[in-house]
Tab-separated table of C-alpha atoms in Angstrom:
chain	number	residue	atom	x	y	z
A	1	MET	CA	-17.239	16.520	-36.049
A	2	ILE	CA	-14.348	18.072	-33.609
A	3	ARG	CA	-16.734	20.309	-32.701
A	4	LEU	CA	-19.509	17.828	-31.147
A	5	VAL	CA	-17.339	15.358	-30.196
A	6	GLY	CA	-15.708	18.087	-27.991
A	7	ILE	CA	-19.145	19.201	-26.959
A	8	LEU	CA	-19.825	15.939	-26.180
A	9	ILE	CA	-17.205	15.364	-23.857
A	10	GLY	CA	-17.534	18.847	-21.710
A	11	LEU	CA	-21.145	17.896	-21.339
A	12	GLY	CA	-19.693	15.038	-19.852
A	13	PHE	CA	-17.145	16.335	-17.803
A	14	SER	CA	-20.097	19.053	-16.331
A	15	PHE	CA	-22.068	15.637	-15.852
A	16	ILE	CA	-20.082	14.455	-13.397
A	17	VAL	CA	-18.771	17.638	-12.047
A	18	LEU	CA	-23.110	17.424	-10.741
A	19	LEU	CA	-22.613	13.421	-10.035
A	20	ALA	CA	-19.354	14.352	-7.885
A	21	PHE	CA	-22.241	17.449	-5.710
A	22	GLY	CA	-25.612	15.569	-5.638
A	23	SER	CA	-23.401	12.253	-3.762
A	24	GLY	CA	-21.650	14.823	-1.393
A	25	VAL	CA	-25.092	16.953	-0.614
A	26	LEU	CA	-26.705	12.997	0.205
A	27	THR	CA	-23.593	12.265	2.608
A	28	VAL	CA	-23.660	15.890	4.802
A	29	ILE	CA	-27.583	14.748	4.667
A	30	ASP	CA	-26.848	11.496	6.022
A	31	GLN	CA	-24.765	12.151	8.356
A	32	GLY	CA	-26.727	14.379	9.704
A	33	TYR	CA	-25.748	17.923	9.061
A	34	LEU	CA	-29.120	18.760	8.573
A	35	LYS	CA	-30.895	16.840	10.714
A	36	GLU	CA	-32.152	18.110	13.340
A	37	GLU	CA	-29.250	18.939	16.645
A	38	THR	CA	-28.335	15.918	19.616
A	39	ALA	CA	-26.986	16.328	22.625
A	40	GLU	CA	-23.677	14.598	20.529
A	41	HIS	CA	-24.209	17.629	17.949
A	42	ALA	CA	-24.137	20.196	20.832
A	43	PHE	CA	-22.145	19.547	23.935
A	44	HIS	CA	-19.159	17.472	22.589
A	45	GLN	CA	-16.396	18.404	22.956
A	46	GLU	CA	-12.873	19.179	20.694
A	47	ALA	CA	-10.150	16.696	21.826
A	48	HIS	CA	-6.956	18.668	23.332
A	49	GLY	CA	-3.509	18.188	24.464
A	50	PRO	CA	-2.389	18.846	28.135
A	51	ASP	CA	-0.239	22.381	28.515
A	52	GLY	CA	2.442	22.724	26.350
A	53	GLY	CA	1.290	19.526	24.285
A	54	PHE	CA	3.586	16.521	23.081
A	55	GLN	CA	7.352	16.528	22.936
A	56	PHE	CA	7.489	14.771	19.756
A	57	GLU	CA	4.444	16.776	17.839
A	58	GLY	CA	5.464	19.011	15.496
A	59	VAL	CA	8.062	18.873	12.490
A	60	LEU	CA	10.982	19.046	14.359
A	61	GLY	CA	9.313	17.129	17.000
A	62	THR	CA	11.577	14.315	19.310
A	63	TRP	CA	10.749	11.202	22.088
A	64	ASP	CA	10.735	12.064	25.221
A	65	TYR	CA	11.962	8.469	26.538
A	66	ALA	CA	11.715	9.611	30.279
A	67	GLN	CA	7.629	10.366	29.349
A	68	LEU	CA	7.088	6.787	27.621
A	69	GLN	CA	9.136	4.759	30.427
A	70	ARG	CA	6.197	5.780	32.907
A	71	GLY	CA	3.328	6.026	30.352
A	72	TYR	CA	3.776	2.087	29.372
A	73	GLN	CA	3.926	1.517	33.716
A	74	VAL	CA	0.551	3.537	33.779
A	75	TYR	CA	-0.586	1.154	30.696
A	76	ARG	CA	1.128	-1.940	32.995
A	77	GLU	CA	-0.121	-1.322	36.307
A	78	VAL	CA	-3.755	0.563	34.782
A	79	CYS	CA	-5.429	-0.513	31.434
A	80	SER	CA	-2.779	-3.280	30.943
A	81	ALA	CA	-6.069	-4.983	33.725
A	82	CYS	CA	-8.646	-4.215	30.440
A	83	HIS	CA	-7.224	-3.772	26.945
A	84	SER	CA	-4.369	-5.134	25.067
A	85	LEU	CA	-0.815	-4.195	22.754
A	86	ASP	CA	-1.594	-7.032	20.584
A	87	PHE	CA	0.845	-5.759	18.047
A	88	VAL	CA	3.774	-5.111	20.440
A	89	ALA	CA	5.900	-7.372	21.620
A	90	ILE	CA	7.843	-6.741	24.551
A	91	ARG	CA	11.981	-7.021	23.019
A	92	ASP	CA	10.228	-3.592	21.616
A	93	LEU	CA	10.371	-1.689	24.485
A	94	GLN	CA	14.525	-2.516	23.953
A	95	GLN	CA	13.499	1.259	21.491
A	96	LEU	CA	12.060	3.246	24.728
A	97	GLY	CA	15.396	2.851	26.535
A	98	TYR	CA	15.802	0.055	28.397
A	99	THR	CA	18.282	-2.602	28.339
A	100	GLU	CA	18.272	-6.090	27.172
A	101	ASP	CA	18.473	-7.487	30.791
A	102	GLN	CA	16.126	-4.955	32.144
A	103	VAL	CA	13.943	-6.547	29.066
A	104	LYS	CA	14.310	-9.924	29.534
A	105	ALA	CA	13.099	-9.204	33.873
A	106	GLU	CA	10.009	-6.882	33.047
A	107	ALA	CA	8.922	-10.160	30.531
A	108	ALA	CA	8.916	-12.802	33.674
A	109	THR	CA	7.204	-10.921	35.608
A	110	ILE	CA	4.404	-11.500	32.778
A	111	THR	CA	3.142	-14.714	31.506
A	112	VAL	CA	1.701	-16.671	28.788
A	113	ALA	CA	-0.081	-18.880	27.316
A	114	GLY	CA	2.384	-22.312	26.421
A	115	ILE	CA	1.829	-25.509	26.523
A	116	ASP	CA	3.807	-28.533	28.346
A	117	PRO	CA	6.316	-29.997	26.534
A	118	ASN	CA	4.902	-33.711	28.572
A	119	THR	CA	1.639	-33.909	28.071
A	120	GLY	CA	0.670	-31.327	25.582
A	121	GLU	CA	-1.875	-29.519	27.492
A	122	ALA	CA	-2.283	-26.099	27.530
A	123	THR	CA	-0.220	-24.505	30.076
A	124	THR	CA	0.767	-20.903	31.093
A	125	ARG	CA	4.751	-19.951	31.973
A	126	PRO	CA	6.825	-16.675	31.857
A	127	ALA	CA	6.675	-14.803	28.588
A	128	LEU	CA	10.307	-14.628	26.725
A	129	PRO	CA	11.248	-10.868	25.253
A	130	THR	CA	10.357	-12.188	21.632
A	131	ASP	CA	6.446	-12.658	22.887
A	132	TYR	CA	3.620	-9.965	22.357
A	133	PHE	CA	1.665	-8.712	25.081
A	134	PRO	CA	-1.024	-11.185	26.497
A	135	ALA	CA	-4.667	-10.302	26.311
A	136	PRO	CA	-6.094	-9.868	29.891
A	137	TYR	CA	-8.929	-12.181	28.344
A	138	ALA	CA	-9.220	-14.947	27.047
A	139	ASN	CA	-12.350	-14.554	24.425
A	140	ASP	CA	-14.684	-11.200	23.922
A	141	VAL	CA	-17.249	-12.872	26.476
A	142	MET	CA	-15.302	-13.129	29.105
A	143	ALA	CA	-13.759	-9.526	28.476
A	144	ALA	CA	-18.083	-8.560	27.875
A	145	ALA	CA	-18.517	-10.217	30.558
A	146	ALA	CA	-16.422	-8.373	32.796
A	147	ASN	CA	-16.935	-4.982	31.246
A	148	ASN	CA	-21.080	-4.210	31.019
A	149	ASN	CA	-20.753	-5.728	27.737
A	150	ALA	CA	-18.986	-3.617	26.191
A	151	ILE	CA	-16.279	-5.517	25.023
A	152	PRO	CA	-12.171	-2.902	26.607
A	153	PRO	CA	-10.927	-2.218	22.642
A	154	ASP	CA	-7.612	-3.224	21.729
A	155	LEU	CA	-4.557	-0.124	22.258
A	156	SER	CA	-2.079	-0.820	19.460
A	157	LEU	CA	-3.038	1.466	17.007
A	158	MET	CA	-5.374	3.017	19.179
A	159	ALA	CA	-3.865	6.464	19.130
A	160	LYS	CA	-3.881	6.230	15.271
A	161	ALA	CA	-7.477	5.417	15.497
A	162	ARG	CA	-9.270	7.621	16.950
A	163	GLU	CA	-9.615	11.591	15.416
A	164	GLY	CA	-7.415	13.575	17.751
A	165	GLY	CA	-4.860	10.535	18.198
A	166	PRO	CA	-3.303	11.295	21.337
A	167	SER	CA	-4.587	14.621	21.874
A	168	TYR	CA	-8.358	12.339	22.081
A	169	ILE	CA	-6.740	9.854	24.895
A	170	TYR	CA	-5.592	12.714	27.078
A	171	SER	CA	-9.207	13.977	26.923
A	172	LEU	CA	-10.760	10.872	27.398
A	173	LEU	CA	-8.959	9.515	29.948
A	174	THR	CA	-9.816	13.115	32.247
A	175	GLY	CA	-12.773	14.413	30.942
A	176	TYR	CA	-15.042	11.942	33.091
A	177	ALA	CA	-17.138	14.740	35.206
A	178	PRO	CA	-21.030	14.301	35.302
A	179	PRO	CA	-23.706	15.905	33.337
A	180	SER	CA	-23.936	19.507	33.015
A	181	GLU	CA	-27.610	20.681	33.948
A	182	GLU	CA	-27.478	22.017	30.382
A	183	LEU	CA	-27.619	19.281	29.185
A	184	LEU	CA	-29.750	17.099	31.248
A	185	GLU	CA	-32.071	20.605	30.686
A	186	GLU	CA	-32.176	20.332	26.721
A	187	PHE	CA	-32.033	16.472	26.646
A	188	PRO	CA	-33.111	14.974	29.024
A	189	ASP	CA	-32.833	10.952	27.457
A	190	SER	CA	-28.220	11.368	27.527
A	191	ALA	CA	-27.983	10.729	31.464
A	192	PRO	CA	-25.859	8.038	31.750
A	193	GLY	CA	-27.672	4.562	32.217
A	194	ALA	CA	-26.319	1.761	34.913
A	195	GLY	CA	-22.693	0.720	33.927
A	196	LEU	CA	-22.204	3.516	32.603
A	197	HIS	CA	-19.638	7.148	33.178
A	198	HIS	CA	-20.210	10.512	30.969
A	199	ASN	CA	-17.665	12.258	29.380
A	200	PRO	CA	-17.882	15.290	26.494
A	201	TYR	CA	-15.182	13.896	24.364
A	202	PHE	CA	-16.840	10.469	23.695
A	203	ALA	CA	-18.500	9.867	20.773
A	204	ASN	CA	-22.028	9.640	22.597
A	205	LEU	CA	-20.823	11.241	25.282
A	206	ASN	CA	-21.639	7.913	28.198
A	207	LEU	CA	-19.628	4.917	28.250
A	208	ALA	CA	-18.793	2.078	29.982
A	209	MET	CA	-15.597	1.974	31.102
A	210	ALA	CA	-15.301	3.625	34.241
A	211	PRO	CA	-12.455	6.515	34.677
A	212	PRO	CA	-9.002	4.584	34.895
A	213	LEU	CA	-7.374	7.280	36.507
A	214	THR	CA	-9.347	8.632	39.953
A	215	THR	CA	-6.074	9.600	42.050
A	216	ASP	CA	-3.332	11.443	41.944
A	217	GLY	CA	-0.401	9.455	42.684
A	218	GLN	CA	-2.675	6.394	41.958
A	219	VAL	CA	0.693	5.279	39.633
A	220	THR	CA	3.861	5.386	41.531
A	221	TYR	CA	7.264	7.557	39.857
A	222	ALA	CA	10.844	6.783	40.604
A	223	GLU	CA	12.202	9.599	42.029
A	224	GLY	CA	13.353	12.815	39.479
A	225	ASN	CA	10.033	11.793	37.489
A	226	PRO	CA	7.238	14.453	37.831
A	227	GLU	CA	4.182	14.279	39.991
A	228	PRO	CA	1.817	12.105	38.895
A	229	THR	CA	-0.604	13.652	39.207
A	230	ILE	CA	-3.969	12.938	37.271
A	231	GLU	CA	-3.301	14.994	34.276
A	232	GLN	CA	0.237	14.114	33.630
A	233	MET	CA	-0.318	9.789	34.473
A	234	SER	CA	-2.944	10.313	31.736
A	235	ALA	CA	0.251	11.892	29.275
A	236	ASP	CA	2.312	10.124	29.602
A	237	VAL	CA	0.336	6.908	28.723
A	238	SER	CA	-0.636	8.705	25.698
A	239	ALA	CA	2.214	9.571	25.369
A	240	PHE	CA	2.988	5.252	25.502
A	241	LEU	CA	0.070	4.532	22.862
A	242	MET	CA	0.772	7.141	20.217
A	243	TRP	CA	4.851	4.945	20.232
A	244	THR	CA	3.189	1.993	20.403
A	245	ALA	CA	1.041	3.571	17.398
A	246	GLU	CA	3.983	4.218	15.159
A	247	PRO	CA	7.110	3.187	16.805
A	248	GLN	CA	8.831	4.918	14.079
A	249	LEU	CA	7.119	8.704	14.196
A	250	VAL	CA	10.881	10.724	14.650
A	251	LYS	CA	12.745	8.307	12.091
A	252	ARG	CA	10.076	8.815	9.558
A	253	ARG	CA	10.997	12.982	10.301
A	254	GLN	CA	14.510	12.912	9.785
A	255	THR	CA	14.864	10.488	6.817
A	256	GLY	CA	12.230	13.163	5.402
A	257	TRP	CA	13.832	15.957	6.174
A	258	ALA	CA	17.074	13.510	5.047
A	259	VAL	CA	15.226	12.852	2.086
A	260	LEU	CA	13.951	17.138	1.182
A	261	GLY	CA	17.676	17.996	1.593
A	262	PHE	CA	18.903	15.672	-0.693
A	263	LEU	CA	16.527	16.741	-3.604
A	264	LEU	CA	17.259	21.322	-2.719
A	265	PHE	CA	20.646	20.098	-3.509
A	266	ALA	CA	19.872	17.689	-5.757
A	267	THR	CA	18.110	20.912	-8.536
A	268	ILE	CA	20.692	23.377	-7.661
A	269	LEU	CA	22.778	21.369	-9.155
A	270	ALA	CA	20.271	20.263	-11.798
A	271	TRP	CA	20.059	24.090	-12.541
A	272	PHE	CA	24.163	24.540	-12.490
A	273	ALA	CA	24.069	22.230	-14.785
A	274	LYS	CA	21.518	23.679	-17.631
A	275	LYS	CA	23.826	26.763	-16.938
A	276	GLN	CA	26.792	25.662	-18.118
A	277	VAL	CA	25.383	23.119	-20.496
A	278	TRP	CA	23.449	26.011	-22.708
A	279	ALA	CA	26.784	28.440	-21.453
A	280	ALA	CA	27.569	28.315	-25.110
A	281	VAL	CA	24.063	28.751	-27.139
A	282	LYS	CA	23.801	32.436	-28.091
A	283	PRO	CA	19.470	33.218	-28.655
A	284	ARG	CA	18.936	33.519	-31.951
A	285	LYS	CA	18.356	37.078	-33.685
A	286	ASP	CA	15.122	36.715	-36.172
């Protein structure tokens, strides 16, 4: 009886393994890996970061606060015209090294929706540090109408929502270029249509967003900062969007190292305690 139960259990595990394998094969087929190659598969390029990478990368990475401040400047002067930061409060800018007075002054330059206390009607007012960054459009219909029927996504979590994270954002911002002759010869239908722009780092190679950073010096940095080339501005805003997506990134890593150190120390103590407790016990001789 026990042998029969063992055989049935073995058959059950075998069935589960075969089912998982079949499911994986179907997934591969469904995702198009076994289908005819498309323009997206053939000419899509992998994301890459700036030369030298980002300072926050790696297990010992830290924030470059000067870069984060430059990235915020690029967002405010360029990206905020179309993209929102729904999950970022203005007071969070203090984490970038701004003083409380600087944050208050920055908030005063931002207009948010309000209510007239006398009439109850909708109005606008200068933002407070406790306010969140306002959306550039009142609704999705208005956003689509202003952007070739494409709704600009919120950027708060973009660095975590896209494969490649900040490297993807950097590649996208610096990757606008006319489609190659090879692409047009092999896939003539891949040419960007009206209102679209070719970018080999985008999923389907063409997107509605026009190049937001078009010339060096488009944003004027304060004295002492790097030259605001397209590559530098792209790297700066990519780093800033990594911070908006995961502001506790560096602190989380530091906490992790402290926890690992404690666990290592506790393990060593436990080993010595074990040696001490069992020191008087001699092995049994048969």
